mmCIF file of C-alpha atoms in Angstrom:
data_model
loop_
_atom_site.group_PDB
_atom_site.id
_atom_site.type_symbol
_atom_site.label_atom_id
_atom_site.label_comp_id
_atom_site.label_asym_id
_atom_site.label_seq_id
_atom_site.Cartn_x
_atom_site.Cartn_y
_atom_site.Cartn_z
ATOM 1 C CA UNK H 1329 -0.735 -3.635 -25.647
ATOM 2 C CA UNK H 1330 1.177 -6.614 -24.334
ATOM 3 C CA UNK H 1331 4.701 -5.441 -23.601
ATOM 4 C CA UNK H 1332 6.126 -8.865 -22.699
ATOM 5 C CA UNK H 1333 5.258 -11.827 -24.918
ATOM 6 C CA UNK H 1334 5.920 -15.307 -23.565
ATOM 7 C CA UNK H 1335 5.965 -18.653 -25.345
ATOM 8 C CA UNK H 1336 5.084 -21.451 -25.366
ATOM 9 C CA UNK H 1337 1.831 -21.367 -23.422
ATOM 10 C CA UNK H 1338 2.402 -24.963 -22.303
ATOM 11 C CA UNK H 1339 5.305 -27.386 -22.469
ATOM 12 C CA UNK H 1340 5.793 -31.070 -21.706
ATOM 13 C CA UNK H 1341 9.322 -32.416 -21.237
ATOM 14 C CA UNK H 1342 10.682 -35.746 -20.117
ATOM 15 C CA UNK H 1343 12.637 -35.902 -16.872
ATOM 16 C CA UNK H 1344 16.251 -34.886 -17.458
ATOM 17 C CA UNK H 1345 15.398 -32.814 -20.524
ATOM 18 C CA UNK H 1346 15.982 -29.074 -20.894
ATOM 19 C CA UNK H 1347 12.776 -27.048 -21.176
ATOM 20 C CA UNK H 1348 13.265 -23.640 -22.761
ATOM 21 C CA UNK H 1349 10.804 -20.777 -22.267
ATOM 22 C CA UNK H 1350 11.115 -17.638 -24.340
ATOM 23 C CA UNK H 1351 10.104 -14.033 -23.792
ATOM 24 C CA UNK H 1352 10.269 -10.942 -25.953
ATOM 25 C CA UNK H 1353 9.803 -7.371 -24.849
ATOM 26 C CA UNK H 1354 9.023 -4.128 -26.641
ATOM 27 C CA UNK H 1355 9.914 -1.366 -24.210
ATOM 28 C CA UNK H 1356 13.621 -0.531 -24.488
ATOM 29 C CA UNK H 1357 13.439 1.221 -21.114
ATOM 30 C CA UNK H 1358 13.147 -2.142 -19.368
ATOM 31 C CA UNK H 1359 16.364 -2.922 -17.501
ATOM 32 C CA UNK H 1360 15.512 -5.781 -15.173
ATOM 33 C CA UNK H 1361 14.194 -9.174 -16.252
ATOM 34 C CA UNK H 1362 13.140 -11.723 -13.602
ATOM 35 C CA UNK H 1363 11.621 -15.177 -13.872
ATOM 36 C CA UNK H 1364 9.058 -16.459 -11.392
ATOM 37 C CA UNK H 1365 7.873 -19.973 -10.577
ATOM 38 C CA UNK H 1366 4.319 -20.500 -9.377
ATOM 39 C CA UNK H 1367 2.729 -23.644 -7.975
ATOM 40 C CA UNK H 1368 -1.085 -23.977 -7.921
ATOM 41 C CA UNK H 1369 -2.703 -21.857 -5.241
ATOM 42 C CA UNK H 1370 0.561 -20.189 -4.236
ATOM 43 C CA UNK H 1371 2.144 -16.814 -4.859
ATOM 44 C CA UNK H 1372 4.921 -16.586 -7.469
ATOM 45 C CA UNK H 1373 8.461 -17.152 -6.204
ATOM 46 C CA UNK H 1374 11.435 -15.319 -7.667
ATOM 47 C CA UNK H 1375 13.757 -17.788 -9.398
ATOM 48 C CA UNK H 1376 16.437 -15.795 -11.153
ATOM 49 C CA UNK H 1377 16.844 -12.378 -12.727
ATOM 50 C CA UNK H 1378 19.140 -10.654 -15.204
ATOM 51 C CA UNK H 1379 20.080 -7.150 -16.289
ATOM 52 C CA UNK H 1380 20.922 -6.142 -19.889
ATOM 53 C CA UNK H 1381 24.653 -5.737 -19.215
ATOM 54 C CA UNK H 1382 25.157 -9.538 -19.202
ATOM 55 C CA UNK H 1383 24.178 -12.170 -21.772
ATOM 56 C CA UNK H 1384 23.792 -15.135 -19.447
ATOM 57 C CA UNK H 1385 23.229 -15.867 -15.777
ATOM 58 C CA UNK H 1386 23.173 -19.231 -14.014
ATOM 59 C CA UNK H 1387 21.785 -20.122 -10.613
ATOM 60 C CA UNK H 1388 21.786 -23.830 -9.897
ATOM 61 C CA UNK H 1389 19.886 -25.623 -12.647
ATOM 62 C CA UNK H 1390 18.305 -22.405 -13.953
ATOM 63 C CA UNK H 1391 19.913 -20.283 -16.662
ATOM 64 C CA UNK H 1392 18.759 -17.035 -18.259
ATOM 65 C CA UNK H 1393 20.016 -16.153 -21.717
ATOM 66 C CA UNK H 1394 19.601 -12.531 -22.767
ATOM 67 C CA UNK H 1395 19.801 -10.993 -26.242
ATOM 68 C CA UNK H 1396 19.592 -7.232 -25.948
ATOM 69 C CA UNK H 1397 19.628 -6.492 -29.696
ATOM 70 C CA UNK H 1398 16.751 -8.891 -30.317
ATOM 71 C CA UNK H 1399 14.955 -7.795 -27.138
ATOM 72 C CA UNK H 1400 14.549 -11.414 -26.115
ATOM 73 C CA UNK H 1401 15.391 -13.514 -23.080
ATOM 74 C CA UNK H 1402 14.852 -17.143 -22.207
ATOM 75 C CA UNK H 1403 14.856 -19.533 -19.266
ATOM 76 C CA UNK H 1404 16.563 -22.923 -19.464
ATOM 77 C CA UNK H 1405 16.079 -25.586 -16.802
ATOM 78 C CA UNK H 1406 18.891 -28.139 -16.740
ATOM 79 C CA UNK H 1407 18.308 -31.743 -15.662
ATOM 80 C CA UNK H 1408 14.587 -31.066 -15.217
ATOM 81 C CA UNK H 1409 12.724 -32.955 -12.505
ATOM 82 C CA UNK H 1410 9.012 -33.676 -11.925
ATOM 83 C CA UNK H 1411 9.177 -31.208 -9.012
ATOM 84 C CA UNK H 1412 9.900 -28.449 -11.538
ATOM 85 C CA UNK H 1413 6.370 -28.850 -12.900
ATOM 86 C CA UNK H 1414 4.794 -25.438 -12.372
ATOM 87 C CA UNK H 1415 3.813 -22.270 -14.194
ATOM 88 C CA UNK H 1416 6.700 -19.984 -15.097
ATOM 89 C CA UNK H 1417 6.385 -16.258 -15.709
ATOM 90 C CA UNK H 1418 8.852 -13.858 -17.223
ATOM 91 C CA UNK H 1419 8.613 -10.193 -16.317
ATOM 92 C CA UNK H 1420 10.310 -6.871 -16.879
ATOM 93 C CA UNK H 1421 10.655 -3.556 -15.108
ATOM 94 C CA UNK H 1422 12.478 -0.266 -15.554
ATOM 95 C CA UNK H 1423 14.279 2.390 -13.607
ATOM 96 C CA UNK H 1424 14.517 0.735 -10.197
ATOM 97 C CA UNK H 1425 11.202 -1.035 -10.516
ATOM 98 C CA UNK H 1426 9.192 1.233 -8.247
ATOM 99 C CA UNK H 1427 6.304 1.277 -10.704
ATOM 100 C CA UNK H 1428 5.989 -2.510 -10.779
ATOM 101 C CA UNK H 1429 6.590 -5.472 -13.052
ATOM 102 C CA UNK H 1430 5.096 -6.215 -16.467
ATOM 103 C CA UNK H 1431 4.459 -9.948 -16.751
ATOM 104 C CA UNK H 1432 4.207 -12.403 -19.602
ATOM 105 C CA UNK H 1433 1.140 -14.632 -19.665
ATOM 106 C CA UNK H 1434 2.960 -17.664 -18.289
ATOM 107 C CA UNK H 1435 4.065 -21.128 -19.396
ATOM 108 C CA UNK H 1436 2.552 -24.246 -17.859
ATOM 109 C CA UNK H 1437 5.432 -26.712 -17.642
ATOM 110 C CA UNK H 1438 5.004 -30.433 -17.021
ATOM 111 C CA UNK H 1439 8.022 -32.659 -16.438
ATOM 112 C CA UNK H 1440 7.095 -36.283 -17.028
ATOM 113 C CA UNK H 1441 8.841 -38.959 -14.918
ATOM 114 C CA UNK C 1319 13.172 -12.552 7.731
ATOM 115 C CA UNK C 1320 10.918 -10.461 5.561
ATOM 116 C CA UNK C 1321 7.427 -11.922 5.387
ATOM 117 C CA UNK C 1322 4.254 -10.907 3.601
ATOM 118 C CA UNK C 1323 0.892 -11.783 5.092
ATOM 119 C CA UNK C 1324 -2.381 -11.630 3.187
ATOM 120 C CA UNK C 1325 -5.815 -11.935 4.699
ATOM 121 C CA UNK C 1326 -8.168 -13.625 4.044
ATOM 122 C CA UNK C 1327 -6.795 -16.581 2.086
ATOM 123 C CA UNK C 1328 -10.085 -17.201 0.307
ATOM 124 C CA UNK C 1329 -13.258 -15.181 -0.014
ATOM 125 C CA UNK C 1330 -16.626 -15.690 -1.690
ATOM 126 C CA UNK C 1331 -18.697 -12.540 -2.071
ATOM 127 C CA UNK C 1332 -21.960 -11.666 -3.841
ATOM 128 C CA UNK C 1333 -22.041 -9.143 -6.656
ATOM 129 C CA UNK C 1334 -22.508 -5.628 -5.306
ATOM 130 C CA UNK C 1335 -20.976 -6.331 -1.902
ATOM 131 C CA UNK C 1336 -17.961 -4.417 -0.534
ATOM 132 C CA UNK C 1337 -14.437 -5.774 -0.384
ATOM 133 C CA UNK C 1338 -11.438 -5.308 1.850
ATOM 134 C CA UNK C 1339 -8.230 -7.313 1.400
ATOM 135 C CA UNK C 1340 -5.305 -6.746 3.709
ATOM 136 C CA UNK C 1341 -1.582 -7.112 3.176
ATOM 137 C CA UNK C 1342 0.974 -6.669 5.945
ATOM 138 C CA UNK C 1343 4.736 -6.863 5.673
ATOM 139 C CA UNK C 1344 7.237 -7.797 8.379
ATOM 140 C CA UNK C 1345 10.950 -7.270 8.685
ATOM 141 C CA UNK C 1346 11.436 -4.244 6.479
ATOM 142 C CA UNK C 1347 10.887 -0.513 6.655
ATOM 143 C CA UNK C 1348 9.473 1.757 3.967
ATOM 144 C CA UNK C 1349 8.977 -0.959 1.355
ATOM 145 C CA UNK C 1350 7.401 -0.359 -2.017
ATOM 146 C CA UNK C 1351 4.131 -2.314 -2.010
ATOM 147 C CA UNK C 1352 2.092 -3.638 -4.893
ATOM 148 C CA UNK C 1353 -1.301 -5.223 -5.631
ATOM 149 C CA UNK C 1354 -1.544 -7.574 -8.608
ATOM 150 C CA UNK C 1355 -4.512 -9.564 -9.910
ATOM 151 C CA UNK C 1356 -4.190 -12.906 -11.635
ATOM 152 C CA UNK C 1357 -7.204 -14.125 -13.601
ATOM 153 C CA UNK C 1358 -7.564 -17.861 -14.162
ATOM 154 C CA UNK C 1359 -4.894 -19.125 -16.555
ATOM 155 C CA UNK C 1360 -3.458 -15.685 -17.147
ATOM 156 C CA UNK C 1361 -0.512 -13.582 -16.121
ATOM 157 C CA UNK C 1362 -0.337 -11.030 -13.378
ATOM 158 C CA UNK C 1363 -1.755 -7.561 -13.889
ATOM 159 C CA UNK C 1364 -0.477 -4.682 -11.782
ATOM 160 C CA UNK C 1365 -3.358 -2.849 -10.101
ATOM 161 C CA UNK C 1366 -1.774 -0.421 -7.627
ATOM 162 C CA UNK C 1367 1.594 0.440 -6.171
ATOM 163 C CA UNK C 1368 2.722 2.538 -3.246
ATOM 164 C CA UNK C 1369 6.112 4.008 -2.419
ATOM 165 C CA UNK C 1370 5.048 5.320 0.982
ATOM 166 C CA UNK C 1371 2.249 5.975 3.462
ATOM 167 C CA UNK C 1372 -0.712 7.598 1.753
ATOM 168 C CA UNK C 1373 0.941 7.412 -1.687
ATOM 169 C CA UNK C 1374 -1.018 5.293 -4.164
ATOM 170 C CA UNK C 1375 -0.578 4.972 -7.920
ATOM 171 C CA UNK C 1376 -3.208 3.230 -10.019
ATOM 172 C CA UNK C 1377 -2.342 1.313 -13.160
ATOM 173 C CA UNK C 1378 -5.768 0.158 -14.282
ATOM 174 C CA UNK C 1379 -9.021 2.161 -14.047
ATOM 175 C CA UNK C 1380 -11.619 0.018 -12.312
ATOM 176 C CA UNK C 1381 -13.938 -0.119 -9.332
ATOM 177 C CA UNK C 1382 -11.107 -1.045 -6.964
ATOM 178 C CA UNK C 1383 -9.128 1.285 -4.733
ATOM 179 C CA UNK C 1384 -6.087 0.929 -2.508
ATOM 180 C CA UNK C 1385 -4.869 2.573 0.646
ATOM 181 C CA UNK C 1386 -1.710 2.509 2.720
ATOM 182 C CA UNK C 1387 -2.593 3.653 6.232
ATOM 183 C CA UNK C 1388 0.659 2.408 7.766
ATOM 184 C CA UNK C 1389 4.181 1.807 6.463
ATOM 185 C CA UNK C 1390 3.759 -1.963 6.366
ATOM 186 C CA UNK C 1391 0.045 -2.219 5.575
ATOM 187 C CA UNK C 1392 -1.574 -2.139 2.145
ATOM 188 C CA UNK C 1393 -5.320 -2.518 1.670
ATOM 189 C CA UNK C 1394 -7.335 -3.255 -1.469
ATOM 190 C CA UNK C 1395 -10.980 -2.217 -1.390
ATOM 191 C CA UNK C 1396 -14.133 -2.011 -3.424
ATOM 192 C CA UNK C 1397 -17.511 -0.466 -2.655
ATOM 193 C CA UNK C 1398 -19.412 -2.782 -5.020
ATOM 194 C CA UNK C 1399 -17.917 -5.950 -6.453
ATOM 195 C CA UNK C 1400 -18.443 -7.046 -10.047
ATOM 196 C CA UNK C 1401 -18.314 -10.583 -11.420
ATOM 197 C CA UNK C 1402 -15.166 -9.577 -13.299
ATOM 198 C CA UNK C 1403 -13.404 -8.848 -10.004
ATOM 199 C CA UNK C 1404 -13.011 -12.571 -9.367
ATOM 200 C CA UNK C 1405 -9.381 -13.680 -9.344
ATOM 201 C CA UNK C 1406 -6.264 -14.320 -7.327
ATOM 202 C CA UNK C 1407 -5.040 -11.140 -5.637
ATOM 203 C CA UNK C 1408 -1.380 -10.919 -4.811
ATOM 204 C CA UNK C 1409 0.453 -8.431 -2.658
ATOM 205 C CA UNK C 1410 4.143 -7.878 -3.295
ATOM 206 C CA UNK C 1411 6.955 -5.846 -1.826
ATOM 207 C CA UNK C 1412 10.196 -4.715 -3.340
ATOM 208 C CA UNK C 1413 13.628 -5.213 -1.847
ATOM 209 C CA UNK C 1414 15.860 -2.421 -0.656
ATOM 210 C CA UNK C 1415 17.574 -2.289 -4.031
ATOM 211 C CA UNK C 1416 14.239 -1.657 -5.695
ATOM 212 C CA UNK C 1417 13.847 -4.140 -8.512
ATOM 213 C CA UNK C 1418 13.410 -7.503 -6.784
ATOM 214 C CA UNK C 1419 9.785 -8.168 -5.922
ATOM 215 C CA UNK C 1420 8.572 -10.814 -3.509
ATOM 216 C CA UNK C 1421 5.005 -12.016 -3.389
ATOM 217 C CA UNK C 1422 2.654 -12.966 -0.596
ATOM 218 C CA UNK C 1423 0.526 -16.121 -0.538
ATOM 219 C CA UNK C 1424 -2.439 -14.455 -2.250
ATOM 220 C CA UNK C 1425 -6.191 -14.176 -1.707
ATOM 221 C CA UNK C 1426 -8.566 -16.168 -3.895
ATOM 222 C CA UNK C 1427 -11.680 -14.032 -4.500
ATOM 223 C CA UNK C 1428 -14.801 -15.457 -6.074
ATOM 224 C CA UNK C 1429 -17.659 -13.089 -6.866
ATOM 225 C CA UNK C 1430 -21.002 -14.814 -7.420
#
């Protein structure tokens, strides 16, 4: 059972555009929702994270929108650059996160110059 | 700074051979530690986590095992590798507040 569904699987956007990646979760016990960026051959790097008590969080060019009633959250990348080309993963955890993260399957993002 | 080391970076092993991957963490005490596996083109799957020395929880039944002999050391092992064990193995630690997880550079394992 996949508890975090991520879409799209791949995405191509022109430089300066705003790619949007969506995730939906099933487990209402989840209370922490991070996004990770991964370059080929490297470990994932934490980008930004949100908790259900807020509907939006911005850090630099990255924004998370969160809809608790719909059990959905999304990542927006403003003014996208070719250097943002990477694989992005959403994830979720519960109760302090000691028992680990549940990941989506990832989105391969390409920003064309 | 808090750093995660993984060794080796890459490994090619024959089917049926043993495995030992090491993860060490610097700059923090009593971290929660995790092993994830990433198959080609797929997301990360949690394999094991540990909240302290000698404490291991398994998420997926398989021929892998984990051990935590020291506070900042986490080891992933197998007695006999299968072809399906190939993948990118990632060690992670959690922050003091619990939820934030930070990943190491990974070990690329190919089983032939």
